[in-house]
XYZ file of C-alpha atoms in Angstrom:
618
model
C -6.552 30.831 -0.922
C -7.063 27.428 -2.443
C -9.048 24.970 -0.340
C -7.489 21.735 0.917
C -9.375 19.834 -1.767
C -8.066 22.204 -4.386
C -4.545 21.680 -3.088
C -4.997 17.976 -3.670
C -6.035 18.549 -7.250
C -3.023 20.719 -7.830
C -0.756 18.039 -6.417
C -2.369 15.384 -8.562
C -2.256 17.598 -11.602
C 1.373 18.577 -11.532
C 2.456 15.078 -10.600
C 1.473 14.332 -14.187
C -1.647 12.240 -13.757
C -4.236 11.315 -16.363
C -6.367 13.756 -18.274
C -9.295 13.193 -15.927
C -7.628 15.407 -13.356
C -6.551 18.104 -15.790
C -9.651 20.271 -15.805
C -9.704 20.315 -12.040
C -6.017 20.977 -11.752
C -6.216 24.075 -13.923
C -9.206 25.387 -12.016
C -7.397 25.001 -8.713
C -3.824 25.884 -9.609
C -4.140 29.544 -8.654
C -7.737 30.271 -7.630
C -6.782 33.500 -5.901
C -5.698 35.014 -9.228
C -8.307 37.430 -10.649
C -10.494 36.094 -13.420
C -9.692 37.403 -16.868
C -12.490 39.104 -18.818
C -14.157 36.718 -21.234
C -12.165 33.660 -20.120
C -13.176 32.824 -16.557
C -13.149 29.161 -17.453
C -10.313 29.432 -19.951
C -10.411 27.794 -23.373
C -11.979 24.380 -22.714
C -11.101 23.078 -26.176
C -7.464 24.112 -25.742
C -7.293 22.409 -22.379
C -8.826 19.241 -23.830
C -6.269 19.251 -26.653
C -3.436 19.661 -24.148
C -4.778 16.690 -22.194
C -4.974 14.629 -25.384
C -1.355 15.474 -26.188
C -0.323 14.385 -22.693
C -2.163 11.089 -23.129
C -0.462 10.531 -26.493
C 2.981 11.080 -24.978
C 2.189 8.674 -22.149
C 0.863 5.925 -24.430
C 3.526 6.277 -27.130
C 1.271 7.621 -29.893
C 3.954 10.025 -31.095
C 3.089 10.612 -34.764
C 2.564 14.350 -35.283
C 2.953 15.083 -31.588
C 5.763 17.637 -32.027
C 3.658 19.740 -34.346
C 0.638 19.509 -32.084
C 2.641 20.625 -29.065
C 3.990 23.618 -30.975
C 0.471 24.546 -32.095
C -0.754 24.339 -28.529
C 2.147 26.462 -27.282
C 1.252 29.217 -29.761
C -2.404 29.014 -28.753
C -1.487 29.120 -25.067
C 0.483 32.334 -25.570
C -2.755 34.087 -26.566
C -4.439 33.263 -23.261
C -4.501 35.518 -20.179
C -1.187 35.327 -18.245
C -2.171 32.853 -15.516
C -3.975 30.509 -17.916
C -1.104 30.761 -20.412
C 1.452 29.960 -17.718
C -0.580 26.986 -16.576
C -0.863 25.582 -20.082
C 2.828 26.125 -20.787
C 3.807 24.204 -17.664
C 1.489 21.411 -18.728
C 2.994 21.355 -22.229
C 6.552 21.450 -20.878
C 5.798 18.355 -18.822
C 4.385 16.670 -21.909
C 7.615 17.471 -23.796
C 9.464 15.886 -20.887
C 7.464 12.666 -21.233
C 8.156 12.690 -24.961
C 11.871 13.050 -24.256
C 11.782 9.986 -22.027
C 10.385 7.992 -24.950
C 12.895 9.333 -27.480
C 16.341 9.342 -25.796
C 18.124 10.347 -29.016
C 16.287 13.678 -28.939
C 16.161 14.068 -25.173
C 18.605 16.994 -24.984
C 16.820 19.032 -27.657
C 13.427 18.250 -26.179
C 14.640 19.303 -22.728
C 15.681 22.675 -24.164
C 12.181 23.140 -25.594
C 10.635 22.270 -22.252
C 12.924 24.715 -20.426
C 11.984 27.499 -22.839
C 8.291 26.945 -22.141
C 8.906 26.895 -18.390
C 10.852 30.144 -18.585
C 7.952 31.758 -20.440
C 5.541 30.337 -17.844
C 7.652 31.825 -15.052
C 7.525 35.269 -16.609
C 3.762 35.090 -17.171
C 3.089 33.728 -13.673
C 5.151 36.587 -12.230
C 3.095 39.073 -14.240
C -0.137 37.485 -12.959
C 1.076 37.397 -9.343
C 0.599 33.625 -9.356
C 3.191 32.411 -6.854
C 2.162 28.759 -7.011
C 2.530 28.687 -10.786
C 5.930 30.365 -10.485
C 6.943 27.667 -8.053
C 6.115 24.883 -10.504
C 7.725 26.682 -13.441
C 10.964 27.197 -11.495
C 10.999 23.777 -9.841
C 10.483 21.847 -13.048
C 13.277 23.841 -14.667
C 15.469 22.748 -11.770
C 14.475 19.135 -12.367
C 15.446 19.385 -16.039
C 18.768 21.039 -15.252
C 19.550 18.358 -12.669
C 18.880 15.666 -15.269
C 21.154 17.523 -17.684
C 24.073 17.683 -15.248
C 23.743 21.389 -14.403
C 23.708 20.863 -10.650
C 24.388 24.468 -9.592
C 21.630 25.858 -11.813
C 19.282 23.125 -10.602
C 20.007 24.023 -6.978
C 19.434 27.740 -7.524
C 16.143 27.191 -9.349
C 14.896 24.699 -6.768
C 15.575 27.158 -3.957
C 13.645 29.841 -5.832
C 10.793 27.371 -6.378
C 10.796 26.575 -2.675
C 10.549 30.251 -1.801
C 7.646 30.766 -4.211
C 5.815 27.743 -2.795
C 6.243 29.130 0.718
C 4.859 32.499 -0.370
C 1.877 30.772 -1.956
C 1.270 28.590 1.127
C 1.243 25.634 -1.267
C 2.258 22.375 0.450
C 1.462 20.540 -2.800
C 4.469 22.295 -4.361
C 6.516 22.745 -1.195
C 7.113 19.051 -0.482
C 8.168 18.474 -4.079
C 10.974 21.031 -3.993
C 12.058 20.015 -0.498
C 12.351 16.494 -1.858
C 14.218 17.758 -4.914
C 16.659 19.640 -2.670
C 17.260 16.378 -0.825
C 18.105 14.537 -4.047
C 20.417 17.329 -5.170
C 22.205 17.371 -1.814
C 22.634 13.622 -1.873
C 24.010 13.726 -5.415
C 26.767 16.079 -4.277
C 27.527 13.931 -1.210
C 26.029 16.229 1.422
C 24.066 13.627 3.366
C 23.347 15.948 6.296
C 21.627 18.468 4.038
C 19.867 15.655 2.192
C 18.456 14.228 5.422
C 17.221 17.640 6.512
C 15.433 18.199 3.201
C 13.884 14.726 3.096
C 12.595 15.176 6.639
C 11.029 18.509 5.718
C 9.403 16.958 2.636
C 7.798 14.173 4.656
C 6.598 16.631 7.255
C 4.949 18.685 4.511
C 3.426 15.552 2.987
C 1.724 14.862 6.296
C -0.270 18.079 5.740
C -1.741 16.615 2.554
C -2.980 13.382 4.139
C -6.538 14.497 4.786
C -6.822 15.696 1.183
C -6.049 12.207 -0.097
C -9.047 10.775 1.735
C -11.231 12.946 -0.535
C -9.741 11.614 -3.755
C -10.903 8.657 -5.806
C -9.075 5.357 -5.481
C -7.246 5.859 -8.771
C -6.167 9.386 -7.906
C -5.034 8.503 -4.385
C -3.123 5.466 -5.618
C -1.414 7.483 -8.344
C -0.472 10.205 -5.888
C 0.865 7.659 -3.397
C 2.846 5.941 -6.146
C 4.455 9.249 -7.018
C 5.428 10.175 -3.458
C 6.406 6.697 -2.222
C 9.985 7.223 -3.488
C 10.334 10.211 -1.153
C 9.783 7.923 1.836
C 12.018 5.192 0.451
C 14.839 7.587 -0.430
C 14.848 8.853 3.153
C 14.774 5.268 4.457
C 17.593 4.339 2.061
C 19.790 7.159 3.370
C 18.972 6.383 7.007
C 19.808 2.700 6.561
C 23.082 3.469 4.822
C 24.061 5.655 7.755
C 22.898 3.043 10.257
C 25.105 0.399 8.659
C 28.142 2.672 9.094
C 27.490 4.351 12.454
C 28.179 3.389 16.055
C 25.648 1.442 18.126
C 24.011 4.485 19.700
C 23.536 6.350 16.452
C 22.497 3.155 14.658
C 19.486 2.568 16.904
C 18.165 6.119 16.484
C 18.569 5.915 12.696
C 16.808 2.551 12.538
C 13.930 3.858 14.616
C 13.536 6.827 12.280
C 13.664 4.537 9.236
C 11.040 2.249 10.743
C 8.817 5.213 11.589
C 9.060 6.480 7.993
C 8.037 3.031 6.720
C 5.125 2.972 9.138
C 4.000 6.408 7.925
C 4.083 5.177 4.336
C 2.106 2.042 5.191
C -0.509 4.062 7.052
C -0.786 6.356 4.026
C -1.245 3.371 1.696
C -4.114 1.992 3.756
C -5.695 5.397 4.241
C -5.640 5.974 0.488
C -7.015 2.512 -0.275
C -9.969 2.901 2.080
C -10.442 6.697 1.650
C -10.345 7.114 5.423
C -8.344 10.037 6.792
C -8.738 8.765 10.367
C -7.591 5.204 9.729
C -4.188 5.611 11.340
C -5.187 7.851 14.235
C -6.034 5.261 16.869
C -3.367 2.678 17.577
C 0.302 2.762 18.339
C 2.514 -0.276 18.869
C 6.303 -0.562 18.676
C 8.530 -3.663 18.536
C 9.753 -3.078 22.067
C 6.120 -3.360 23.247
C 5.580 -6.926 21.950
C 7.709 -9.297 24.059
C 8.343 -12.651 22.430
C 7.357 -11.551 18.930
C 9.891 -10.621 16.269
C 8.912 -8.076 13.629
C 10.423 -8.183 10.138
C 10.360 -5.233 7.735
C 11.748 -6.178 4.310
C 12.751 -2.905 2.612
C 12.933 -3.218 -1.177
C 15.333 -0.648 -2.660
C 16.543 -0.324 -6.258
C 20.026 -1.681 -5.545
C 19.464 -3.905 -2.509
C 17.046 -5.280 0.074
C 17.461 -4.400 3.743
C 15.847 -6.328 6.596
C 14.878 -4.366 9.704
C 14.227 -6.730 12.605
C 12.443 -5.526 15.731
C 12.512 -7.315 19.077
C 11.851 -6.349 22.671
C 15.492 -5.240 22.888
C 15.358 -2.876 19.903
C 16.028 -2.866 16.159
C 18.681 -4.647 14.092
C 19.641 -4.384 10.428
C 20.547 -7.164 8.003
C 21.165 -7.083 4.270
C 19.632 -9.576 1.837
C 21.749 -10.765 -1.126
C 19.303 -9.465 -3.753
C 18.027 -6.171 -5.138
C 14.468 -4.930 -4.790
C 13.257 -5.315 -8.400
C 14.561 -8.888 -8.603
C 12.899 -9.863 -5.335
C 9.597 -8.279 -6.375
C 9.576 -10.117 -9.702
C 10.418 -13.448 -8.109
C 7.774 -12.975 -5.410
C 5.100 -12.569 -8.070
C 6.382 -15.660 -9.846
C 6.292 -17.657 -6.602
C 2.676 -16.619 -6.064
C 1.775 -18.139 -9.437
C 3.683 -21.362 -8.832
C 2.259 -21.960 -5.347
C -1.267 -22.294 -6.715
C -0.298 -25.163 -9.090
C -1.356 -28.136 -6.996
C -0.068 -30.816 -9.358
C 3.545 -29.639 -9.585
C 6.459 -28.836 -7.296
C 7.840 -26.067 -9.493
C 7.566 -23.691 -6.545
C 10.254 -25.476 -4.509
C 13.440 -23.827 -5.882
C 11.922 -20.363 -5.686
C 10.450 -20.891 -2.201
C 13.964 -21.860 -1.112
C 15.593 -18.936 -2.880
C 13.307 -16.340 -1.292
C 13.841 -17.998 2.103
C 17.584 -17.554 1.588
C 17.058 -13.905 0.698
C 14.595 -12.874 3.396
C 15.019 -15.268 6.315
C 18.547 -16.697 6.179
C 20.445 -13.407 6.778
C 18.550 -12.761 10.037
C 17.735 -16.381 10.917
C 19.133 -16.380 14.493
C 17.089 -13.309 15.384
C 13.928 -14.453 13.607
C 13.823 -18.082 14.708
C 15.359 -18.094 18.182
C 13.920 -20.328 20.926
C 12.224 -17.404 22.692
C 10.348 -16.253 19.561
C 6.601 -16.842 19.942
C 5.649 -15.393 16.535
C 7.228 -13.872 13.448
C 5.283 -10.773 12.407
C 6.053 -9.632 8.858
C 5.258 -6.100 7.662
C 5.461 -6.613 3.890
C 5.270 -4.111 1.062
C 4.642 -4.220 -2.663
C 4.826 -7.635 -4.272
C 5.656 -9.278 -0.947
C 2.048 -8.716 0.083
C 0.975 -11.241 -2.546
C 2.866 -14.232 -1.135
C 2.385 -16.335 2.011
C 5.580 -16.177 4.048
C 4.534 -19.459 5.681
C 5.390 -21.214 2.391
C 9.009 -20.049 2.239
C 11.155 -23.153 2.553
C 14.541 -23.852 4.101
C 16.150 -26.109 1.510
C 18.812 -27.180 4.008
C 16.360 -28.645 6.524
C 13.479 -29.295 4.131
C 11.133 -27.355 6.425
C 8.693 -24.620 5.533
C 8.833 -21.447 7.605
C 5.496 -22.297 9.237
C 7.065 -25.479 10.592
C 9.667 -23.388 12.393
C 7.640 -20.495 13.806
C 4.069 -19.114 13.894
C 3.701 -16.390 11.253
C 1.443 -13.331 11.118
C 1.179 -10.396 8.724
C 0.739 -6.786 9.853
C -0.273 -3.953 7.505
C 1.814 -1.725 9.775
C 2.874 -2.432 13.312
C 1.749 0.935 14.640
C -1.737 0.077 13.342
C -2.084 -3.170 15.290
C -3.462 -3.724 18.769
C -2.121 -7.132 19.874
C -4.043 -8.610 22.800
C -5.216 -12.156 23.524
C -8.880 -13.122 23.158
C -10.803 -13.272 26.439
C -12.268 -16.668 25.623
C -14.400 -17.301 28.717
C -17.310 -15.117 27.635
C -16.556 -14.682 23.932
C -19.478 -14.896 21.509
C -19.610 -15.415 17.785
C -21.646 -14.802 14.672
C -21.156 -17.297 11.841
C -22.548 -16.894 8.340
C -21.996 -19.188 5.392
C -23.080 -20.210 1.905
C -22.870 -23.926 1.041
C -25.138 -24.046 -2.024
C -24.616 -22.729 -5.533
C -26.021 -19.202 -5.755
C -25.587 -16.131 -7.977
C -23.352 -18.079 -10.344
C -20.899 -19.183 -7.633
C -20.036 -22.831 -7.000
C -21.281 -24.698 -3.910
C -19.106 -25.044 -0.809
C -20.336 -28.347 0.654
C -18.070 -28.278 3.717
C -19.487 -24.982 4.991
C -22.279 -26.471 7.183
C -19.675 -28.399 9.165
C -17.499 -25.294 9.322
C -20.406 -23.332 10.798
C -20.868 -26.040 13.463
C -17.148 -26.092 14.313
C -16.986 -22.348 14.856
C -20.222 -22.240 16.830
C -18.942 -24.977 19.139
C -16.063 -22.765 20.291
C -17.708 -19.327 20.078
C -21.476 -19.842 20.510
C -23.892 -17.244 19.211
C -25.819 -16.696 15.983
C -25.468 -18.939 12.911
C -26.802 -17.984 9.466
C -26.544 -20.641 6.765
C -27.560 -20.359 3.099
C -31.085 -18.835 2.823
C -30.720 -17.406 6.325
C -27.633 -15.460 5.260
C -29.465 -12.492 3.781
C -27.550 -9.228 3.650
C -30.108 -7.228 5.669
C -30.485 -9.901 8.335
C -26.728 -10.345 8.571
C -26.270 -6.629 9.117
C -29.017 -6.458 11.721
C -27.538 -9.424 13.611
C -24.094 -7.809 13.616
C -25.581 -4.553 14.875
C -27.867 -6.145 17.466
C -25.296 -7.172 20.064
C -21.582 -7.122 20.851
C -19.735 -10.014 19.242
C -16.161 -11.128 19.597
C -15.741 -13.373 16.546
C -17.309 -12.830 13.125
C -16.800 -15.765 10.755
C -17.958 -15.606 7.130
C -17.634 -18.825 5.100
C -18.601 -17.691 1.620
C -17.181 -16.657 -1.702
C -15.583 -13.260 -1.842
C -12.788 -11.313 -3.422
C -10.363 -8.529 -2.627
C -9.766 -6.270 -5.613
C -7.642 -3.239 -6.365
C -10.444 -0.897 -5.256
C -11.834 -1.430 -1.759
C -15.317 -0.454 -2.954
C -15.312 -3.401 -5.392
C -14.168 -5.998 -2.831
C -16.978 -8.155 -1.460
C -18.269 -11.185 0.398
C -21.246 -13.113 -0.959
C -24.544 -13.258 0.933
C -27.448 -15.394 -0.281
C -29.248 -12.500 -1.958
C -26.427 -10.081 -2.884
C -22.798 -9.145 -2.546
C -21.791 -7.225 0.577
C -18.945 -4.828 -0.133
C -16.004 -4.819 2.253
C -16.673 -1.119 2.808
C -20.258 -1.915 3.818
C -19.177 -4.795 6.036
C -16.615 -2.623 7.786
C -19.178 0.142 8.269
C -21.633 -2.214 9.974
C -18.952 -3.615 12.259
C -17.581 -0.143 12.936
C -20.943 1.231 14.062
C -21.240 -1.601 16.566
C -17.698 -1.005 17.773
C -18.349 2.677 18.390
C -21.583 1.947 20.245
C -20.172 -0.756 22.499
C -16.569 0.471 22.734
C -15.672 -3.198 22.286
C -13.523 -4.112 19.284
C -14.213 -7.198 17.241
C -11.537 -9.674 18.275
C -11.423 -11.786 15.129
C -12.808 -11.493 11.614
C -12.488 -14.646 9.494
C -13.220 -14.682 5.753
C -12.572 -18.308 4.951
C -13.454 -18.575 1.264
C -12.356 -15.208 -0.075
C -9.472 -14.752 -2.463
C -7.224 -11.948 -3.627
C -6.853 -10.958 -7.269
C -3.664 -12.728 -8.387
C -0.608 -10.514 -8.578
C -2.572 -7.396 -7.614
C -0.603 -5.547 -4.944
C -3.513 -3.171 -4.384
C -5.868 -6.090 -3.737
C -3.377 -7.609 -1.324
C -3.234 -4.261 0.457
C -6.987 -4.500 0.993
C -6.599 -8.006 2.343
C -4.009 -6.806 4.845
C -6.100 -3.822 5.899
C -9.510 -5.435 6.237
C -9.175 -6.042 9.979
C -8.060 -2.482 10.546
C -10.905 -0.940 8.568
C -13.452 -3.161 10.291
C -12.110 -2.227 13.711
C -11.051 -5.816 14.433
C -7.909 -6.762 16.300
C -7.130 -9.430 13.715
C -8.407 -11.190 10.625
C -7.887 -14.507 8.899
C -8.315 -14.512 5.134
C -6.937 -16.319 2.088
C -4.731 -15.192 -0.755
C -6.357 -17.516 -3.291
C -9.369 -19.757 -3.637
C -8.958 -22.756 -1.353
C -10.000 -26.366 -1.768
C -13.255 -26.815 0.177
C -12.067 -29.823 2.194
C -8.733 -28.188 3.016
C -10.445 -25.002 4.161
C -12.790 -26.942 6.425
C -9.893 -28.821 8.030
C -7.859 -25.670 8.622
C -10.822 -23.844 10.153
C -11.793 -26.799 12.354
C -8.272 -27.147 13.766
C -7.767 -23.385 14.072
C -10.829 -22.944 16.264
C -10.116 -26.089 18.267
C -6.672 -24.704 19.093
C -8.118 -21.296 19.999
C -10.598 -23.017 22.288
C -7.748 -24.892 23.971
C -5.932 -21.648 24.778
C -3.463 -21.248 21.904
C -2.629 -17.801 20.587
C -4.031 -16.887 17.181
C -0.645 -17.356 15.520
C -0.067 -20.695 17.221
C -3.577 -21.877 16.331
C -3.111 -21.145 12.642
C 0.375 -22.651 12.624
C -0.918 -25.903 14.103
C -3.808 -26.005 11.639
C -1.474 -25.510 8.684
C 1.024 -28.057 9.972
C -1.800 -30.592 10.320
C -2.464 -30.279 6.577
C 1.245 -30.561 5.887
C 1.155 -33.927 7.628
C -1.761 -35.104 5.460
C -0.281 -36.616 2.263
C -3.155 -35.585 -0.002
C -3.128 -31.973 1.276
C 0.538 -31.247 1.953
C 1.050 -29.079 -1.134
C 1.144 -25.386 -0.086
C -1.693 -24.643 -2.488
C -3.971 -26.146 0.190
C -2.644 -24.624 3.434
C -0.425 -21.658 2.536
C -3.045 -19.093 1.434
C -4.424 -18.684 4.970
C -3.033 -15.492 6.468
C -3.324 -14.198 10.005
C -3.420 -10.417 9.849
C -2.603 -8.044 12.732
C -2.909 -9.347 16.305
C -1.051 -12.641 16.730
C -1.815 -13.106 20.447
């Protein structure tokens, strides 16, 4: 049987990823099939040509592609049965991509793809390759569904499902379970659709550990391909919840929320390559009295707002569709950083009307101690604190403390035990390694140390090795780093700057994690006060939201963009002063941001809005 790693490669391969995966995918597609004499590795040149044709179809380099695909199909037919079937499936998928680029020929191209898949099915049957048969049958079903042949699509998908079961191939199984769900929904059978979607997500859970072994690009591509399966289930559950009675509504909303939480855990696990990332913590809205949790759900035709309180879940609908909201969120992110203009105002008001106004009584009631947002996609790139109520002229942060959670089930909200809390503060104030000086950092180091005394490393003292040894030497409650840094699309490339080198976020989290395991004492607060997130990069924003989780910290404070040095110092000074006086983390940051809002020279959101509180708000 194929190993779990091999199963991952198969999944990545037949999801249509880049040529880099293709050699692996063919090696793993049916490893139990007997090797053919003289072709144990297959025809490497033929495989490379097939990969090149796929890349051409994906990039739009279509000149001569038809002829090349026909040549490759003839060459594939001369291969041993299993290898030939594998190549024909690959080529059929390439024809499919070509058809998407040339709609006028789509019907004829689909017929060519079906013919190749039928040949692949026959050859896979001859070779006893059940997994290959599954893909050949399932992709035929997909093409027939697109062509309006629903009955044929259903029959083929069921046969594909049976073959995947025989092959013990979850990489194929979830795909055809998902396809059955779409087919059932298209014919109006929502009960059957729900059953199939649920089975698909259950099967996907079996592939989670495999994803931790993949590269960042492969895991992200795989997650991008399967994310619609989660969202289609959530879509169907929310539609039913909006139509059902109160008892049924609550159960449907809970299931929808749990599916979203599973997706968010998968996103973070894939970003950090950590299969155990979501195994530790479990929190539900009913377990956080006083806080209100907001899940904006971006769907193709609408945006739904799931609101969680101590009394359960509620559902509201935003007057916008998902793609429009995502595009406008990215535009708001750009406008908020322009300190000399107020171009952001109309859009900050519009997004407030979309995301806050429909559920305003629930989100901003007098008993609400914090608004905890669980964002997704482009919404991770914006500070919710900067959304503005045009009617009152107030920003959201003026109405309620705001925190961000990468997923509520992944948080562990508890207050800081301040009486005996200790800190470690490290900062860079001088120009080093090509980065600009941060002259307010020495005062920032003093402010933090005054509230959480401990070790302070400034400039030349902030050497990577010494920093790591100090973190590992003793339990600490607060780790504050005031230095340049950046979150990027790949966690391994995200860093904070020490005097002598960059410390990757992975390395930082590893050092903190070792201490946490030794002491069984989580880091209460990780603050990265001069870091920024690559503009408009949803993957980078995902890393920002997950840094506390990966480091084993209850919460983190970080910034979405590079912050004015004076503004950062003022926010940090007030934040720690409020913590020292007994405020919750969310209240402390709210008061620090509002203090800048009341300072004429610093009231633009470019100065105060990028500070985010992530995870525990208590």
